[in-house]
Coordinates of C-alpha atoms in Angstrom, one line a residue:
X558 CA -2.1 13.8 8.9
X559 CA -0.5 10.5 10.1
X560 CA -1.8 7.7 12.2
X561 CA 0.1 8.7 15.4
X562 CA -1.1 12.3 15.3
X563 CA -4.7 11.4 14.6
X564 CA -4.8 8.8 17.3
X565 CA -3.3 11.2 19.8
X566 CA -5.9 13.8 18.9
X567 CA -8.7 11.4 19.5
X568 CA -7.2 10.1 22.7
X569 CA -6.9 13.6 24.1
X570 CA -10.7 14.1 23.7
X571 CA -10.1 17.4 21.9
X572 CA -11.1 16.0 18.5
X573 CA -13.6 13.6 17.1
X574 CA -14.0 12.0 13.7
X575 CA -16.8 14.4 12.9
X576 CA -14.7 17.4 13.9
X577 CA -11.8 16.2 11.7
X578 CA -13.9 15.6 8.7
X579 CA -15.6 19.0 9.0
X580 CA -12.2 20.6 9.1
X581 CA -10.7 18.7 6.2
X582 CA -13.7 18.5 3.8
X583 CA -13.3 22.0 2.4
X584 CA -9.7 21.3 1.6
X585 CA -10.7 18.1 -0.2
X586 CA -13.3 20.0 -2.3
X587 CA -10.8 22.7 -3.1
X588 CA -7.9 20.5 -4.1
X589 CA -7.6 21.0 -7.9
X590 CA -7.9 17.8 -9.9
X591 CA -7.2 15.5 -6.9
X592 CA -10.7 13.9 -6.6
X593 CA -13.0 12.5 -9.3
X594 CA -15.8 11.9 -6.7
X595 CA -16.4 13.3 -3.3
X596 CA -19.5 12.1 -1.3
X597 CA -21.6 14.9 0.2
X598 CA -20.3 16.0 3.6
X599 CA -23.5 14.7 5.2
X600 CA -22.7 11.2 4.1
X601 CA -19.3 11.3 5.6
X602 CA -20.7 12.7 8.9
X603 CA -23.1 9.7 9.0
X604 CA -20.1 7.5 8.9
X605 CA -18.5 9.5 11.7
X606 CA -21.7 9.2 13.8
X607 CA -21.6 5.4 13.3
X608 CA -18.0 5.3 14.4
X609 CA -18.6 7.6 17.4
X610 CA -21.4 5.4 18.6
X611 CA -19.1 2.4 18.9
X612 CA -17.8 1.5 22.4
X613 CA -14.1 2.3 22.8
X614 CA -13.3 -1.4 23.3
X615 CA -14.7 -2.3 19.9
X616 CA -13.0 0.4 17.9
X617 CA -10.6 -0.7 15.2
X618 CA -7.0 0.4 14.6
X619 CA -8.1 2.9 11.9
X620 CA -11.0 4.4 13.9
X621 CA -11.8 7.8 12.4
X622 CA -8.9 7.8 10.0
X623 CA -9.7 9.5 6.6
X624 CA -8.3 7.8 3.5
X625 CA -8.9 8.0 -0.2
X626 CA -9.2 5.5 -3.0
X627 CA -8.0 5.4 -6.5
X628 CA -10.9 5.5 -8.9
X629 CA -10.2 2.0 -10.4
X630 CA -10.9 0.3 -7.0
X631 CA -14.5 -0.5 -6.0
X632 CA -16.2 0.7 -2.9
X633 CA -20.0 0.5 -2.4
X634 CA -21.7 3.9 -2.7
X635 CA -19.2 5.6 -5.0
X636 CA -18.9 5.2 -8.8
X637 CA -15.9 3.5 -10.4
X638 CA -14.9 5.3 -13.6
X639 CA -11.1 4.5 -14.1
X640 CA -11.1 8.2 -15.3
X641 CA -13.3 7.3 -18.2
X642 CA -16.9 8.7 -17.8
X643 CA -18.3 6.3 -20.4
X644 CA -17.0 3.3 -18.3
X645 CA -18.7 4.4 -15.1
X646 CA -20.6 1.9 -12.9
X647 CA -21.8 1.6 -9.3
X648 CA -20.2 -1.4 -7.7
X649 CA -22.4 -3.9 -5.8
X650 CA -19.6 -4.6 -3.3
X651 CA -16.3 -3.2 -2.2
X652 CA -12.9 -4.6 -2.8
X653 CA -11.9 -7.0 0.0
X654 CA -9.0 -4.8 0.9
X655 CA -11.2 -1.8 1.4
X656 CA -13.6 -3.9 3.4
X657 CA -10.8 -4.6 5.9
X658 CA -10.0 -0.9 6.1
X659 CA -13.6 0.0 6.8
X660 CA -13.9 -2.8 9.4
X661 CA -10.9 -1.2 11.1
X662 CA -12.8 2.1 11.3
X663 CA -11.4 4.0 8.4
X664 CA -13.4 6.8 6.7
X665 CA -13.3 6.6 2.9
X666 CA -13.5 10.3 1.8
X667 CA -13.6 9.9 -2.0
X668 CA -12.3 8.5 -5.2
X669 CA -9.1 10.0 -6.6
X670 CA -8.0 11.0 -10.1
X671 CA -5.8 8.8 -12.2
X672 CA -4.3 8.2 -15.6
X673 CA -7.2 6.8 -17.6
X674 CA -7.4 3.0 -17.2
X675 CA -4.2 3.1 -15.3
X676 CA -2.3 3.6 -18.5
X677 CA 0.5 6.0 -17.6
X678 CA 3.1 7.2 -15.1
X679 CA 2.5 11.0 -15.7
X680 CA -0.8 11.8 -14.0
X681 CA -2.0 14.0 -16.8
X682 CA -4.1 11.4 -18.8
X683 CA -7.4 12.3 -17.3
X684 CA -10.5 13.8 -18.9
X685 CA -11.1 16.0 -15.8
X686 CA -10.9 19.8 -16.2
X687 CA -7.9 19.9 -13.8
X688 CA -5.4 17.1 -13.1
X689 CA -3.3 16.6 -10.0
X690 CA 0.1 18.2 -9.6
X691 CA 2.9 17.6 -7.1
X692 CA 2.1 19.5 -3.9
X693 CA 5.5 21.2 -4.2
X694 CA 4.8 23.1 -7.3
X695 CA 1.5 23.1 -9.3
X696 CA 3.4 23.4 -12.6
X697 CA 5.0 19.9 -12.2
X698 CA 3.3 16.5 -12.6
X699 CA 2.2 14.4 -9.7
X700 CA 3.2 11.2 -11.5
X701 CA 0.7 8.4 -12.2
X702 CA -1.3 6.5 -12.7
X703 CA -2.2 6.9 -9.1
X704 CA -1.9 10.6 -9.4
X705 CA -4.7 11.9 -7.1
X706 CA -3.9 9.4 -4.3
X707 CA -0.2 10.4 -4.1
X708 CA -1.1 14.1 -4.4
X709 CA -3.7 13.8 -1.6
X710 CA -1.2 12.2 0.8
X711 CA 1.6 14.6 -0.2
X712 CA -0.6 17.6 0.4
X713 CA -1.7 16.3 3.8
X714 CA -5.4 16.0 2.8
X715 CA -5.8 12.4 4.0
X716 CA -3.8 10.0 6.2
X717 CA -3.3 7.4 3.5
X718 CA -4.6 6.6 0.0
X719 CA -4.9 3.5 -2.1
X720 CA -3.3 3.2 -5.5
X721 CA -2.5 0.4 -7.9
X722 CA 0.8 -0.6 -9.5
X723 CA 1.4 -2.6 -12.7
X724 CA 4.5 -0.8 -14.0
X725 CA 5.3 1.8 -11.3
X726 CA 2.0 3.5 -10.5
X727 CA 2.4 3.0 -6.8
X728 CA 6.0 4.3 -6.7
X729 CA 6.6 7.1 -9.2
X730 CA 3.8 9.3 -7.8
X731 CA 5.1 8.8 -4.3
X732 CA 8.6 10.0 -5.4
X733 CA 7.2 13.0 -7.2
X734 CA 4.8 14.0 -4.4
X735 CA 7.2 13.4 -1.5
X736 CA 5.5 10.5 0.3
X737 CA 5.9 6.8 0.9
X738 CA 4.6 4.3 -1.6
X739 CA 4.3 0.6 -0.6
X740 CA 4.2 -1.9 -3.5
X741 CA 3.7 -5.4 -2.2
X742 CA 4.4 -8.7 -3.7
X743 CA 2.0 -9.4 -6.6
X744 CA -0.7 -11.7 -5.3
X745 CA -0.3 -10.9 -1.6
X746 CA -3.3 -8.6 -1.6
X747 CA -6.6 -9.4 -3.3
X748 CA -7.3 -7.5 -6.6
X749 CA -10.9 -8.5 -6.7
X750 CA -12.8 -5.2 -7.3
X751 CA -9.9 -3.6 -9.1
X752 CA -10.4 -2.6 -12.8
X753 CA -7.6 -4.6 -14.5
X754 CA -4.7 -2.9 -16.3
X755 CA -2.7 -6.1 -16.7
X756 CA -4.5 -8.5 -14.4
X757 CA -1.5 -10.9 -14.1
X758 CA 0.7 -8.0 -12.9
X759 CA -1.6 -5.7 -11.0
X760 CA -1.4 -5.1 -7.3
X761 CA -3.0 -2.7 -4.8
X762 CA -0.6 -0.2 -3.2
X763 CA -0.6 2.3 -0.3
X764 CA 0.6 5.9 -0.2
X765 CA 1.3 7.0 3.3
X766 CA 3.0 9.7 5.4
X767 CA 5.6 7.2 6.7
X768 CA 6.9 3.7 6.3
X769 CA 5.3 2.6 9.5
X770 CA 1.9 3.9 8.5
X771 CA 2.1 2.3 5.0
X772 CA 3.2 -1.1 6.5
X773 CA 0.3 -1.1 9.0
X774 CA -2.3 -0.3 6.4
X775 CA -0.8 -2.9 4.0
X776 CA -1.0 -5.5 6.8
X777 CA -4.7 -4.9 7.1
X778 CA -5.2 -5.1 3.3
X779 CA -3.5 -8.4 3.1
X780 CA -6.3 -9.9 5.3
X781 CA -9.0 -9.2 2.7
X782 CA -10.0 -12.2 0.6
X783 CA -12.7 -13.1 -1.9
X784 CA -12.4 -16.9 -1.9
X785 CA -12.6 -18.7 -5.3
X786 CA -12.9 -15.3 -7.1
X787 CA -9.3 -14.4 -6.0
X788 CA -7.8 -16.0 -9.0
X789 CA -4.6 -13.9 -8.9
X790 CA -4.2 -14.3 -5.1
X791 CA -1.4 -16.7 -4.0
X792 CA -0.2 -17.8 -0.6
X793 CA 3.3 -17.0 0.6
X794 CA 5.8 -19.8 0.3
X795 CA 6.9 -21.7 3.4
X796 CA 10.2 -19.9 3.9
X797 CA 13.1 -21.4 5.9
X798 CA 13.9 -19.5 9.1
X799 CA 17.2 -18.3 7.6
X800 CA 15.8 -17.3 4.2
X801 CA 15.4 -13.6 5.0
X802 CA 18.5 -11.4 4.5
X803 CA 20.5 -10.3 7.5
X804 CA 19.7 -7.1 9.3
X805 CA 23.3 -6.0 8.6
X806 CA 25.6 -7.1 5.8
X807 CA 22.9 -7.4 3.3
X808 CA 24.0 -6.9 -0.3
X809 CA 22.7 -4.2 -2.6
X810 CA 23.3 -2.9 -6.1
X811 CA 22.6 0.4 -7.9
X812 CA 22.2 1.1 -11.7
X813 CA 25.3 2.0 -13.7
X814 CA 26.2 5.6 -14.5
X815 CA 25.0 4.9 -18.1
X816 CA 21.5 3.9 -16.8
X817 CA 21.3 6.8 -14.4
X818 CA 20.5 9.2 -17.2
X819 CA 19.4 12.3 -15.4
X820 CA 19.4 14.4 -18.6
X821 CA 16.3 16.6 -19.2
X822 CA 15.1 20.2 -19.4
X823 CA 16.6 21.0 -16.0
X824 CA 20.0 20.8 -17.7
X825 CA 23.4 20.4 -15.9
X826 CA 22.2 21.9 -12.6
X827 CA 19.3 19.5 -12.2
X828 CA 21.5 16.6 -13.3
X829 CA 24.1 17.5 -10.6
X830 CA 21.4 17.8 -7.9
X831 CA 19.8 14.5 -8.7
X832 CA 23.2 12.7 -8.9
X833 CA 24.2 14.1 -5.5
X834 CA 20.9 13.2 -4.0
X835 CA 21.2 9.6 -5.2
X836 CA 24.8 9.3 -3.9
X837 CA 23.6 10.5 -0.5
X838 CA 21.0 7.7 -0.6
X839 CA 23.7 5.1 -1.4
X840 CA 25.7 6.3 1.6
X841 CA 22.6 6.0 3.8
X842 CA 21.9 2.5 2.7
X843 CA 25.5 1.6 3.5
X844 CA 25.2 3.1 6.9
X845 CA 21.9 1.1 7.4
X846 CA 23.9 -2.1 7.1
X847 CA 24.2 -2.6 3.3
X848 CA 27.3 -3.8 1.4
X849 CA 27.4 -2.5 -2.2
X850 CA 27.9 -5.0 -5.0
X851 CA 29.7 -3.1 -7.8
X852 CA 29.5 -5.5 -10.7
X853 CA 25.8 -6.1 -10.8
X854 CA 24.4 -6.4 -14.4
X855 CA 21.2 -4.3 -14.8
X856 CA 20.9 -4.9 -18.6
X857 CA 18.6 -8.0 -18.4
X858 CA 16.3 -6.0 -16.1
X859 CA 16.2 -3.2 -18.6
X860 CA 15.4 -5.6 -21.4
X861 CA 12.6 -7.1 -19.3
X862 CA 11.2 -3.6 -18.7
X863 CA 11.2 -2.9 -22.4
X864 CA 9.1 -5.9 -23.2
X865 CA 6.1 -4.7 -21.1
X866 CA 5.0 -2.2 -23.7
X867 CA 7.2 -3.1 -26.7
X868 CA 5.8 -6.6 -27.3
X869 CA 2.5 -8.5 -27.5
X870 CA 2.3 -8.2 -23.7
X871 CA 0.5 -4.9 -24.3
X872 CA -2.5 -7.0 -25.4
X873 CA -3.3 -7.6 -21.8
X874 CA -4.2 -3.9 -21.5
X875 CA -6.8 -4.6 -24.3
X876 CA -8.0 -7.8 -22.7
X877 CA -8.6 -6.2 -19.3
X878 CA -11.3 -3.9 -20.6
X879 CA -12.2 -5.8 -23.8
X880 CA -15.9 -6.0 -23.0
X881 CA -16.1 -2.2 -22.7
X882 CA -14.0 -1.6 -25.8
X883 CA -16.0 -4.0 -28.0
X884 CA -19.4 -3.0 -26.6
X885 CA -21.9 -1.2 -28.8
X886 CA -21.1 2.5 -29.2
X887 CA -17.3 1.9 -29.5
X888 CA -15.2 2.1 -32.6
X889 CA -14.2 -1.6 -32.3
X890 CA -17.9 -2.7 -32.3
X891 CA -18.5 -0.6 -35.4
X892 CA -15.8 -2.3 -37.3
X893 CA -17.1 -5.8 -36.2
X894 CA -20.6 -4.8 -37.3
X895 CA -19.5 -3.5 -40.7
X896 CA -17.7 -6.8 -41.3
X897 CA -20.9 -8.8 -40.5
X898 CA -19.3 -10.4 -37.4
X899 CA -16.3 -11.9 -39.3
X900 CA -13.9 -9.0 -38.8
X901 CA -10.2 -9.8 -38.4
X902 CA -9.3 -9.4 -34.7
X903 CA -6.4 -7.1 -35.5
X904 CA -8.8 -4.8 -37.3
X905 CA -11.1 -4.7 -34.4
X906 CA -8.3 -3.9 -32.0
X907 CA -6.8 -1.3 -34.3
X908 CA -10.1 0.5 -34.4
X909 CA -9.7 1.5 -30.8
X910 CA -7.5 4.3 -32.0
X911 CA -10.6 6.0 -33.1
X912 CA -12.7 5.3 -29.9
X913 CA -13.6 8.8 -28.7
X914 CA -14.7 7.6 -25.4
X915 CA -11.0 7.3 -24.5
X916 CA -8.3 10.0 -24.4
X917 CA -6.2 10.0 -27.6
X918 CA -3.0 8.9 -25.8
X919 CA -4.9 6.0 -24.0
X920 CA -6.4 4.7 -27.2
X921 CA -3.1 4.9 -29.1
X922 CA -1.4 2.8 -26.4
X923 CA -4.2 0.1 -26.2
X924 CA -4.6 0.0 -30.0
X925 CA -0.9 -1.1 -30.1
X926 CA -2.1 -4.6 -29.4
X927 CA -3.3 -4.9 -33.0
X928 CA 0.3 -5.2 -34.2
X929 CA 0.7 -8.6 -32.7
X930 CA -0.8 -12.1 -33.3
X931 CA -1.3 -15.1 -31.0
X932 CA 2.0 -16.6 -32.2
X933 CA 3.8 -13.4 -31.1
X934 CA 2.6 -13.9 -27.6
X935 CA 4.3 -17.3 -27.3
X936 CA 7.4 -16.0 -29.0
X937 CA 7.6 -13.1 -26.5
X938 CA 6.9 -15.5 -23.6
X939 CA 9.9 -17.5 -24.7
X940 CA 12.0 -14.4 -25.0
X941 CA 10.8 -13.3 -21.5
X942 CA 11.7 -16.6 -20.0
X943 CA 15.3 -16.3 -21.3
X944 CA 15.6 -12.7 -20.1
X945 CA 14.0 -13.6 -16.7
X946 CA 16.6 -16.4 -16.2
X947 CA 19.4 -13.9 -16.8
X948 CA 17.8 -11.3 -14.6
X949 CA 17.2 -13.8 -11.7
X950 CA 20.8 -15.0 -12.0
X951 CA 21.9 -11.3 -11.5
X952 CA 19.4 -10.9 -8.6
X953 CA 20.6 -14.0 -6.8
X954 CA 23.8 -12.0 -6.0
X955 CA 22.0 -9.2 -4.1
X956 CA 19.4 -8.7 -1.5
X957 CA 18.2 -5.2 -2.5
X958 CA 18.3 -3.0 -5.5
X959 CA 18.4 0.8 -4.8
X960 CA 17.1 2.9 -7.7
X961 CA 15.9 6.4 -8.2
X962 CA 12.1 6.4 -8.0
X963 CA 12.1 8.7 -11.0
X964 CA 14.9 10.2 -13.0
X965 CA 13.4 13.6 -13.5
X966 CA 10.5 15.9 -12.9
X967 CA 8.5 17.0 -15.9
X968 CA 6.1 19.9 -16.0
X969 CA 2.5 19.3 -17.0
X970 CA 3.2 21.4 -20.1
X971 CA 6.1 19.3 -21.2
X972 CA 4.1 16.1 -20.9
X973 CA 1.0 17.5 -22.7
X974 CA 3.2 18.8 -25.5
X975 CA 4.0 15.2 -26.4
X976 CA 0.7 13.6 -25.6
X977 CA -1.7 16.0 -27.1
X978 CA 0.0 16.0 -30.5
X979 CA -1.9 14.8 -33.5
X980 CA -0.1 11.5 -33.1
X981 CA 0.7 11.2 -29.4
X982 CA 4.1 10.1 -28.2
X983 CA 5.1 9.2 -24.7
X984 CA 8.9 9.3 -24.4
X985 CA 8.7 11.4 -21.2
X986 CA 6.4 8.9 -19.6
X987 CA 8.7 6.0 -20.7
X988 CA 11.6 7.6 -18.9
X989 CA 9.7 7.7 -15.6
X990 CA 9.4 3.9 -16.0
X991 CA 13.1 3.2 -16.4
X992 CA 13.4 1.5 -13.0
X993 CA 9.8 0.4 -12.4
X994 CA 8.6 -1.5 -15.4
X995 CA 10.5 -4.7 -14.7
X996 CA 9.6 -5.1 -11.1
X997 CA 6.3 -7.0 -11.3
X998 CA 7.4 -9.0 -14.3
X999 CA 10.3 -10.3 -12.1
X1000 CA 8.1 -10.9 -9.1
X1001 CA 9.7 -8.3 -6.8
X1002 CA 8.3 -6.2 -3.9
X1003 CA 9.2 -2.5 -3.5
X1004 CA 8.8 0.6 -1.4
X1005 CA 9.4 4.2 -2.4
X1006 CA 10.6 6.7 0.2
X1007 CA 11.5 10.4 0.3
X1008 CA 15.3 10.8 0.1
X1009 CA 16.1 14.4 -0.5
X1010 CA 15.5 17.6 -2.4
X1011 CA 16.7 18.9 -5.8
X1012 CA 16.8 22.6 -6.4
X1013 CA 17.9 24.7 -9.4
X1014 CA 17.1 28.0 -11.1
X1015 CA 15.9 27.5 -14.7
X1016 CA 16.9 31.1 -15.4
X1017 CA 20.6 30.4 -14.9
X1018 CA 21.1 29.2 -18.5
X1019 CA 24.5 28.6 -20.0
X1020 CA 25.4 29.5 -23.5
X1021 CA 25.3 25.8 -24.4
X1022 CA 21.7 25.4 -23.0
X1023 CA 19.5 23.2 -25.1
X1024 CA 16.2 24.3 -26.7
X1025 CA 14.5 22.1 -24.2
X1026 CA 16.1 23.9 -21.3
X1027 CA 15.2 27.3 -22.8
X1028 CA 11.6 26.3 -23.3
X1029 CA 11.3 25.3 -19.7
X1030 CA 12.9 28.5 -18.4
X1031 CA 10.5 30.6 -20.5
X1032 CA 7.5 28.6 -19.2
X1033 CA 8.5 28.8 -15.6
X1034 CA 9.3 32.5 -15.9
X1035 CA 5.8 33.1 -17.4
X1036 CA 4.0 31.1 -14.6
X1037 CA 5.9 31.9 -11.4
X1038 CA 9.4 31.6 -9.9
X1039 CA 12.2 30.2 -12.1
X1040 CA 13.9 28.7 -9.0
X1041 CA 12.3 25.4 -8.1
X1042 CA 12.7 22.9 -5.3
X1043 CA 11.3 19.4 -5.8
X1044 CA 11.4 16.1 -3.9
X1045 CA 13.8 13.4 -4.7
X1046 CA 12.9 9.8 -3.9
X1047 CA 14.4 6.4 -4.0
X1048 CA 12.9 2.9 -4.2
X1049 CA 14.1 -0.2 -2.5
X1050 CA 13.4 -3.5 -4.4
X1051 CA 13.7 -7.1 -3.2
X1052 CA 12.5 -10.6 -4.1
X1053 CA 8.9 -11.5 -3.6
X1054 CA 7.6 -12.1 -0.1
X1055 CA 10.4 -10.2 1.5
X1056 CA 8.1 -7.2 2.0
X1057 CA 8.3 -7.0 5.8
X1058 CA 12.1 -7.2 5.8
X1059 CA 12.3 -4.6 3.1
X1060 CA 10.0 -2.2 5.1
X1061 CA 12.5 -2.5 8.0
X1062 CA 15.3 -1.4 5.7
X1063 CA 13.2 1.4 4.3
X1064 CA 12.4 2.7 7.8
X1065 CA 16.1 3.1 8.5
X1066 CA 16.5 5.0 5.2
X1067 CA 13.6 7.2 6.1
X1068 CA 15.0 8.0 9.6
X1069 CA 18.4 8.7 8.2
X1070 CA 17.0 11.1 5.5
X1071 CA 15.1 13.0 8.3
X1072 CA 12.3 13.8 5.9
X1073 CA 8.6 13.6 6.5
X1074 CA 5.6 13.7 4.1
X1075 CA 5.0 16.5 1.5
X1076 CA 6.4 20.0 1.3
X1077 CA 6.0 20.7 5.1
X1078 CA 7.8 17.5 5.9
X1079 CA 10.6 18.5 3.6
X1080 CA 10.9 22.0 5.0
X1081 CA 9.7 23.5 1.7
X1082 CA 7.1 26.3 1.1
X1083 CA 5.2 25.2 -1.9
X1084 CA 4.8 27.4 -5.0
X1085 CA 1.4 29.1 -4.8
X1086 CA -1.3 27.5 -7.1
X1087 CA -1.8 30.8 -8.8
X1088 CA 1.6 30.5 -10.3
X1089 CA 0.5 27.6 -12.5
X1090 CA -1.8 29.8 -14.7
X1091 CA -1.1 28.8 -18.3
X1092 CA 0.5 25.4 -17.5

């Protein structure tokens, strides 16, 4: 399910868009937790008939190509819910980026599941009966918040899928599902028609089977525009001809051993597998023309990342959906009404923690904005300016950062254990954002690519095994095989507007790794879905 294969099938005359959609639709409908909305098959076949009636000369580059859309991005004819049924609405127009994909002949097959209001990196924060999992093993998370989109591409259900990325949602799921995730420079693609998470940081992303496919789709999405409404859109700078890094001899850096904290319920075996996979990626980037800088300081980047959710910046999460949170029927509106319209803003925001229209973990995150006042915002902006200056000084010494897309794989049970507690916590989610949260704050572009496999047997416990390791071993033994094989991905990061150059480097890494999309592309037989009973 990639562009080259689909185009070849159509060119041969042995396949048509209608034939392809009829073949894939039952798989879409049967994919547990991947879609929040699937149009009736008849509606998709009407789109196929429209495309098949076009003369060959007028057919676009995505003619007959099926793709999916994260459910916080608008497309006419399908509801947008952001994984919150009470928020649902029918958009009157599509996102400009989607318009371009449809103009090119794409077939939008449905809206994918996600962490509610894009608040999460785990993919389990959805009210749906089932949530997406990695195609490699249904007991393990898909990553989020673009969970369904990455799972759909990793499973080969669609050619590509749209996601969004504020703090890693277009990269972490790609790494955990074994596909490519393209996160462009913020502002290079219109975000009109996207439910805001943090509007100043949000960007549309693409999950694809290959770097080439992701780059081609992103090129089309860049062309979409909404005129004066595109308040977060910005033009690329006029770059000097020699401003791009060289094709060979570019400088790159990696996190320190201290920051590469692989520790988790997989124990020493998983740690060793992840460490070896990352070292192999470093060697591939060197072979692709990179020169490693060994004294790069990641600390200011880590400090920037911590500010995204640990300071008043979390208030932008509240601001993005404020009209919904404070509308009649919500806990915030009830507090305001009880106070006769003179409620303290912090009290109104804090009341969101009791808003039963949202999942408990989502409301606890958003209600965190109540801890801060307006003066805090300016204090934190000043602190961010100082950290950004330090970070940019470090970044001036390199052309690329190479980081693990995610430090570990969590099972759905492990995430839910934290997040469904009486008072939810999200330490496991936070670890997934170690190398993602700072990226948009520092105005960088990125691309996540498959880079290896990590395998271990949870049953091979040492006498010194932690309680966390023993719990995972027991869970896996009760739900299927204890031996697991999961994808390992890396992300390449560069300064804003160096997207095209970075995609070229990523394509070299992709070729050197010799991996393609999903379990089949990694040479892995996925664990049967039945094994996940009780997860």
